[in-house]
Backbone as JSON Lines, residues from 0, in Angstrom:
{"i":0,"aa":"M","n":[34.83,-17.35,28.27],"ca":[33.96,-18.21,27.51],"c":[32.5,-18.06,27.97]}
{"i":1,"aa":"M","n":[32.31,-18.0,29.29],"ca":[30.97,-17.86,29.83],"c":[30.37,-16.5,29.46]}
{"i":2,"aa":"K","n":[31.21,-15.44,29.43],"ca":[30.72,-14.11,29.05],"c":[30.19,-14.13,27.62]}
{"i":3,"aa":"K","n":[30.94,-14.76,26.72],"ca":[30.51,-14.83,25.32],"c":[29.2,-15.58,25.19]}
{"i":4,"aa":"F","n":[29.07,-16.67,25.96],"ca":[27.84,-17.45,25.92],"c":[26.66,-16.62,26.41]}
{"i":5,"aa":"L","n":[26.82,-15.92,27.54],"ca":[25.74,-15.1,28.08],"c":[25.39,-13.96,27.14]}
{"i":6,"aa":"L","n":[26.41,-13.36,26.54],"ca":[26.17,-12.29,25.58],"c":[25.38,-12.81,24.38]}
{"i":7,"aa":"A","n":[25.77,-13.95,23.86],"ca":[25.07,-14.56,22.73],"c":[23.65,-14.93,23.12]}
{"i":8,"aa":"L","n":[23.46,-15.46,24.31],"ca":[22.14,-15.84,24.79],"c":[21.24,-14.61,24.91]}
{"i":9,"aa":"C","n":[21.77,-13.54,25.5],"ca":[20.98,-12.3,25.63],"c":[20.63,-11.72,24.26]}
{"i":10,"aa":"A","n":[21.59,-11.73,23.35],"ca":[21.33,-11.22,22.0],"c":[20.27,-12.06,21.32]}
{"i":11,"aa":"G","n":[20.32,-13.37,21.47],"ca":[19.33,-14.26,20.88],"c":[17.94,-14.01,21.43]}
{"i":12,"aa":"I","n":[17.85,-13.84,22.74],"ca":[16.55,-13.57,23.37],"c":[16.01,-12.23,22.89]}
{"i":13,"aa":"F","n":[16.88,-11.23,22.8],"ca":[16.47,-9.91,22.32],"c":[15.93,-9.99,20.89]}
{"i":14,"aa":"L","n":[16.66,-10.68,20.02],"ca":[16.24,-10.79,18.62],"c":[14.94,-11.57,18.5]}
{"i":15,"aa":"L","n":[14.82,-12.66,19.23],"ca":[13.6,-13.46,19.16],"c":[12.4,-12.7,19.69]}
{"i":16,"aa":"S","n":[12.59,-11.95,20.76],"ca":[11.45,-11.2,21.29],"c":[11.04,-10.1,20.33]}
{"i":17,"aa":"G","n":[11.98,-9.5,19.64],"ca":[11.64,-8.47,18.64],"c":[10.98,-9.06,17.43]}
{"i":18,"aa":"C","n":[11.41,-10.24,17.01],"ca":[10.84,-10.88,15.82],"c":[9.45,-11.43,16.08]}
{"i":19,"aa":"S","n":[9.21,-11.89,17.3],"ca":[7.92,-12.51,17.56],"c":[6.85,-11.47,17.86]}
{"i":20,"aa":"K","n":[7.27,-10.26,18.13],"ca":[6.32,-9.2,18.43],"c":[5.89,-8.52,17.13]}
{"i":21,"aa":"K","n":[4.74,-8.92,16.63],"ca":[4.24,-8.35,15.39],"c":[3.12,-7.38,15.72]}
{"i":22,"aa":"E","n":[3.24,-6.18,15.22],"ca":[2.19,-5.21,15.43],"c":[1.15,-5.39,14.33]}
{"i":23,"aa":"D","n":[-0.1,-5.43,14.74],"ca":[-1.18,-5.54,13.78],"c":[-1.51,-4.15,13.24]}
{"i":24,"aa":"L","n":[-2.14,-4.15,12.1],"ca":[-2.6,-2.89,11.53],"c":[-3.83,-2.45,12.31]}
{"i":25,"aa":"A","n":[-3.85,-1.21,12.74],"ca":[-4.98,-0.69,13.51],"c":[-6.23,-0.65,12.63]}
{"i":26,"aa":"T","n":[-7.35,-1.08,13.18],"ca":[-8.59,-1.12,12.4],"c":[-9.26,0.24,12.29]}
{"i":27,"aa":"D","n":[-8.81,1.2,13.1],"ca":[-9.43,2.52,13.07],"c":[-8.62,3.55,12.28]}
{"i":28,"aa":"K","n":[-7.67,3.05,11.5],"ca":[-6.81,3.93,10.7],"c":[-6.8,3.46,9.24]}
{"i":29,"aa":"I","n":[-6.51,4.4,8.35],"ca":[-6.35,4.07,6.93],"c":[-4.86,4.04,6.63]}
{"i":30,"aa":"Y","n":[-4.41,2.95,6.06],"ca":[-3.02,2.82,5.63],"c":[-3.01,2.93,4.11]}
{"i":31,"aa":"Y","n":[-2.17,3.81,3.62],"ca":[-2.04,4.03,2.18],"c":[-0.64,3.59,1.77]}
{"i":32,"aa":"F","n":[-0.57,2.43,1.12],"ca":[0.69,1.89,0.65],"c":[0.91,2.39,-0.78]}
{"i":33,"aa":"Y","n":[2.06,3.03,-0.99],"ca":[2.32,3.65,-2.28],"c":[3.78,3.47,-2.68]}
{"i":34,"aa":"S","n":[4.02,3.78,-3.95],"ca":[5.38,3.82,-4.48],"c":[5.53,5.14,-5.23]}
{"i":35,"aa":"E","n":[6.66,5.78,-5.05],"ca":[6.91,7.07,-5.71],"c":[6.84,6.96,-7.23]}
{"i":36,"aa":"S","n":[7.17,5.81,-7.77],"ca":[7.22,5.64,-9.23],"c":[5.9,5.14,-9.82]}
{"i":37,"aa":"C","n":[4.88,5.02,-9.01],"ca":[3.59,4.45,-9.44],"c":[2.65,5.56,-9.93]}
{"i":38,"aa":"G","n":[2.3,5.51,-11.2],"ca":[1.38,6.49,-11.76],"c":[-0.02,6.41,-11.16]}
{"i":39,"aa":"H","n":[-0.47,5.19,-10.85],"ca":[-1.79,5.02,-10.23],"c":[-1.8,5.61,-8.82]}
{"i":40,"aa":"C","n":[-0.67,5.53,-8.13],"ca":[-0.56,6.13,-6.79],"c":[-0.69,7.65,-6.88]}
{"i":41,"aa":"K","n":[-0.07,8.23,-7.88],"ca":[-0.16,9.68,-8.07],"c":[-1.59,10.11,-8.37]}
{"i":42,"aa":"A","n":[-2.3,9.32,-9.19],"ca":[-3.69,9.61,-9.5],"c":[-4.55,9.48,-8.25]}
{"i":43,"aa":"A","n":[-4.31,8.44,-7.46],"ca":[-5.07,8.24,-6.22],"c":[-4.82,9.39,-5.25]}
{"i":44,"aa":"S","n":[-3.57,9.8,-5.11],"ca":[-3.24,10.91,-4.21],"c":[-3.92,12.2,-4.64]}
{"i":45,"aa":"S","n":[-3.9,12.48,-5.93],"ca":[-4.57,13.69,-6.45],"c":[-6.06,13.66,-6.16]}
{"i":46,"aa":"Y","n":[-6.69,12.51,-6.4],"ca":[-8.12,12.36,-6.17],"c":[-8.45,12.58,-4.69]}
{"i":47,"aa":"I","n":[-7.7,11.92,-3.82],"ca":[-7.96,12.0,-2.39],"c":[-7.71,13.42,-1.87]}
{"i":48,"aa":"N","n":[-6.64,14.05,-2.32],"ca":[-6.37,15.44,-1.91],"c":[-7.47,16.38,-2.35]}
{"i":49,"aa":"A","n":[-8.05,16.14,-3.53],"ca":[-9.12,17.0,-4.03],"c":[-10.45,16.76,-3.31]}
{"i":50,"aa":"H","n":[-10.77,15.5,-3.02],"ca":[-12.07,15.15,-2.44],"c":[-12.07,15.04,-0.92]}
{"i":51,"aa":"Y","n":[-10.94,14.72,-0.34],"ca":[-10.83,14.53,1.11],"c":[-9.57,15.21,1.64]}
{"i":52,"aa":"P","n":[-9.47,16.53,1.53],"ca":[-8.23,17.22,1.88],"c":[-7.82,17.06,3.35]}
{"i":53,"aa":"D","n":[-8.77,16.8,4.24],"ca":[-8.45,16.68,5.67],"c":[-8.38,15.22,6.14]}
{"i":54,"aa":"L","n":[-8.46,14.28,5.23],"ca":[-8.46,12.87,5.61],"c":[-7.1,12.47,6.16]}
{"i":55,"aa":"E","n":[-7.12,11.85,7.32],"ca":[-5.89,11.38,7.93],"c":[-5.63,9.94,7.49]}
{"i":56,"aa":"M","n":[-4.47,9.74,6.92],"ca":[-4.04,8.4,6.49],"c":[-2.6,8.21,6.92]}
{"i":57,"aa":"I","n":[-2.24,6.98,7.14],"ca":[-0.84,6.65,7.39],"c":[-0.25,6.27,6.04]}
{"i":58,"aa":"K","n":[0.62,7.13,5.52],"ca":[1.22,6.88,4.21],"c":[2.46,6.02,4.39]}
{"i":59,"aa":"V","n":[2.51,4.93,3.64],"ca":[3.58,3.95,3.8],"c":[4.26,3.73,2.45]}
{"i":60,"aa":"D","n":[5.51,4.14,2.37],"ca":[6.3,3.96,1.15],"c":[6.82,2.53,1.12]}
{"i":61,"aa":"V","n":[6.37,1.75,0.13],"ca":[6.73,0.33,0.08],"c":[8.17,0.12,-0.37]}
{"i":62,"aa":"A","n":[8.87,1.18,-0.76],"ca":[10.27,1.06,-1.15],"c":[11.19,0.94,0.06]}
{"i":63,"aa":"T","n":[10.66,1.22,1.25],"ca":[11.46,1.09,2.47],"c":[11.24,-0.3,3.07]}
{"i":64,"aa":"K","n":[12.17,-0.75,3.88],"ca":[12.05,-2.07,4.53],"c":[10.82,-2.12,5.41]}
{"i":65,"aa":"A","n":[10.62,-1.07,6.22],"ca":[9.47,-1.02,7.11],"c":[8.16,-1.0,6.31]}
{"i":66,"aa":"G","n":[8.14,-0.23,5.23],"ca":[6.96,-0.17,4.38],"c":[6.65,-1.49,3.71]}
{"i":67,"aa":"Y","n":[7.68,-2.16,3.24],"ca":[7.51,-3.47,2.61],"c":[6.97,-4.48,3.63]}
{"i":68,"aa":"D","n":[7.51,-4.44,4.84],"ca":[7.03,-5.35,5.89],"c":[5.56,-5.09,6.21]}
{"i":69,"aa":"M","n":[5.18,-3.82,6.24],"ca":[3.78,-3.48,6.55],"c":[2.82,-3.9,5.44]}
{"i":70,"aa":"I","n":[3.23,-3.73,4.17],"ca":[2.34,-4.13,3.08],"c":[2.15,-5.65,3.09]}
{"i":71,"aa":"L","n":[3.16,-6.37,3.52],"ca":[3.02,-7.83,3.65],"c":[2.0,-8.18,4.72]}
{"i":72,"aa":"K","n":[1.97,-7.4,5.81],"ca":[0.97,-7.63,6.86],"c":[-0.44,-7.4,6.31]}
{"i":73,"aa":"C","n":[-0.59,-6.34,5.52],"ca":[-1.89,-6.04,4.92],"c":[-2.29,-7.16,3.96]}
{"i":74,"aa":"A","n":[-1.34,-7.61,3.15],"ca":[-1.61,-8.7,2.2],"c":[-2.0,-9.97,2.93]}
{"i":75,"aa":"Q","n":[-1.34,-10.23,4.05],"ca":[-1.67,-11.42,4.84],"c":[-3.06,-11.28,5.45]}
{"i":76,"aa":"K","n":[-3.37,-10.09,5.96],"ca":[-4.67,-9.85,6.59],"c":[-5.82,-10.13,5.61]}
{"i":77,"aa":"F","n":[-5.64,-9.72,4.36],"ca":[-6.71,-9.88,3.37],"c":[-6.49,-11.07,2.44]}
{"i":78,"aa":"K","n":[-5.51,-11.91,2.8],"ca":[-5.23,-13.14,2.04],"c":[-5.03,-12.86,0.55]}
{"i":79,"aa":"L","n":[-4.19,-11.86,0.27],"ca":[-3.93,-11.47,-1.11],"c":[-2.87,-12.34,-1.78]}
{"i":80,"aa":"G","n":[-2.17,-13.14,-1.0],"ca":[-1.11,-13.98,-1.55],"c":[-0.02,-13.13,-2.18]}
{"i":81,"aa":"N","n":[0.42,-13.52,-3.37],"ca":[1.46,-12.74,-4.04],"c":[0.86,-11.71,-4.99]}
{"i":82,"aa":"R","n":[-0.41,-11.48,-4.9],"ca":[-1.13,-10.53,-5.74],"c":[-1.18,-9.16,-5.06]}
{"i":83,"aa":"I","n":[-0.01,-8.56,-4.86],"ca":[0.07,-7.28,-4.16],"c":[0.47,-6.19,-5.14]}
{"i":84,"aa":"G","n":[-0.21,-5.07,-5.08],"ca":[0.15,-3.94,-5.93],"c":[-0.14,-2.64,-5.22]}
{"i":85,"aa":"T","n":[0.32,-1.56,-5.81],"ca":[0.06,-0.24,-5.27],"c":[-0.74,0.55,-6.3]}
{"i":86,"aa":"P","n":[-1.53,1.48,-5.84],"ca":[-1.79,1.8,-4.45],"c":[-2.62,0.71,-3.77]}
{"i":87,"aa":"L","n":[-2.41,0.58,-2.48],"ca":[-3.19,-0.34,-1.66],"c":[-3.62,0.41,-0.42]}
{"i":88,"aa":"F","n":[-4.91,0.43,-0.19],"ca":[-5.48,1.08,0.99],"c":[-6.02,0.0,1.91]}
{"i":89,"aa":"C","n":[-5.54,-0.03,3.13],"ca":[-6.02,-0.94,4.15],"c":[-6.9,-0.11,5.07]}
{"i":90,"aa":"M","n":[-8.2,-0.41,5.05],"ca":[-9.18,0.45,5.72],"c":[-10.05,-0.4,6.65]}
{"i":91,"aa":"G","n":[-9.54,-0.68,7.84],"ca":[-10.3,-1.52,8.76],"c":[-10.38,-2.95,8.25]}
{"i":92,"aa":"D","n":[-11.6,-3.4,7.96],"ca":[-11.78,-4.76,7.47],"c":[-11.99,-4.81,5.95]}
{"i":93,"aa":"R","n":[-11.61,-3.73,5.27],"ca":[-11.74,-3.66,3.81],"c":[-10.45,-3.13,3.2]}
{"i":94,"aa":"Y","n":[-10.31,-3.36,1.92],"ca":[-9.14,-2.83,1.23],"c":[-9.52,-2.43,-0.19]}
{"i":95,"aa":"V","n":[-8.72,-1.54,-0.75],"ca":[-8.82,-1.14,-2.15],"c":[-7.41,-1.26,-2.71]}
{"i":96,"aa":"M","n":[-7.27,-2.0,-3.81],"ca":[-5.97,-2.14,-4.44],"c":[-6.11,-1.71,-5.9]}
{"i":97,"aa":"G","n":[-5.21,-0.82,-6.32],"ca":[-5.27,-0.28,-7.67],"c":[-6.0,1.05,-7.66]}
{"i":98,"aa":"W","n":[-6.1,1.67,-8.84],"ca":[-6.83,2.93,-8.91],"c":[-7.45,3.11,-10.28]}
{"i":99,"aa":"S","n":[-8.76,3.11,-10.31],"ca":[-9.57,3.37,-11.49],"c":[-10.86,4.02,-10.99]}
{"i":100,"aa":"D","n":[-11.78,4.31,-11.88],"ca":[-13.06,4.89,-11.43],"c":[-13.77,3.94,-10.47]}
{"i":101,"aa":"K","n":[-13.7,2.64,-10.76],"ca":[-14.33,1.63,-9.91],"c":[-13.67,1.61,-8.52]}
{"i":102,"aa":"D","n":[-12.34,1.72,-8.49],"ca":[-11.62,1.74,-7.21],"c":[-11.93,3.01,-6.43]}
{"i":103,"aa":"A","n":[-12.07,4.14,-7.13],"ca":[-12.42,5.4,-6.47],"c":[-13.81,5.29,-5.83]}
{"i":104,"aa":"A","n":[-14.74,4.64,-6.51],"ca":[-16.08,4.45,-5.95],"c":[-16.03,3.58,-4.7]}
{"i":105,"aa":"K","n":[-15.21,2.53,-4.74],"ca":[-15.03,1.68,-3.55],"c":[-14.43,2.48,-2.41]}
{"i":106,"aa":"F","n":[-13.4,3.26,-2.74],"ca":[-12.75,4.09,-1.72],"c":[-13.78,5.03,-1.09]}
{"i":107,"aa":"N","n":[-14.61,5.68,-1.9],"ca":[-15.63,6.6,-1.39],"c":[-16.57,5.9,-0.42]}
{"i":108,"aa":"A","n":[-16.95,4.67,-0.73],"ca":[-17.85,3.93,0.15],"c":[-17.14,3.5,1.44]}
{"i":109,"aa":"Y","n":[-15.92,3.02,1.32],"ca":[-15.19,2.49,2.47],"c":[-14.67,3.58,3.41]}
{"i":110,"aa":"V","n":[-14.49,4.8,2.89],"ca":[-13.9,5.87,3.71],"c":[-14.93,6.5,4.66]}
{"i":111,"aa":"K","n":[-16.21,6.32,4.39],"ca":[-17.24,7.0,5.19],"c":[-17.09,6.82,6.7]}
{"i":112,"aa":"P","n":[-16.82,5.62,7.22],"ca":[-16.68,5.5,8.69],"c":[-15.46,6.25,9.26]}
{"i":113,"aa":"F","n":[-14.5,6.58,8.41],"ca":[-13.28,7.25,8.87],"c":[-13.4,8.77,8.83]}
{"i":114,"aa":"L","n":[-14.45,9.29,8.24],"ca":[-14.57,10.74,8.06],"c":[-14.96,11.48,9.33]}
{"i":115,"aa":"D","n":[-15.62,10.84,10.24],"ca":[-16.07,11.52,11.46],"c":[-15.06,11.47,12.58]}
{"i":116,"aa":"K","n":[-13.87,10.95,12.3],"ca":[-12.89,10.79,13.37],"c":[-12.03,12.01,13.52]}
């Protein structure tokens, strides 16, 4: 009986320590949240590959559990509420969500500090 209790206690402590440890999004990296089925994501990827072929980004597929958890962190950081869509770029203290000519212009402005890294 005592073994089961200690095992349960250890498992509980392990789970709680893992759940309470939240990794923040690094401010010196670009996170690109995308979905394979998103046409705007494909347009954004084509644009970025053409204009910034050497740009380092952390690509995060929101269809995975880990990707979904990360996009929620980005949404929380920027207080987006339930207004989350792809593509979503988390770029330090700024973000770009969606993809149009206006979003591309924002991306161009926000990416400048990341180009010299």
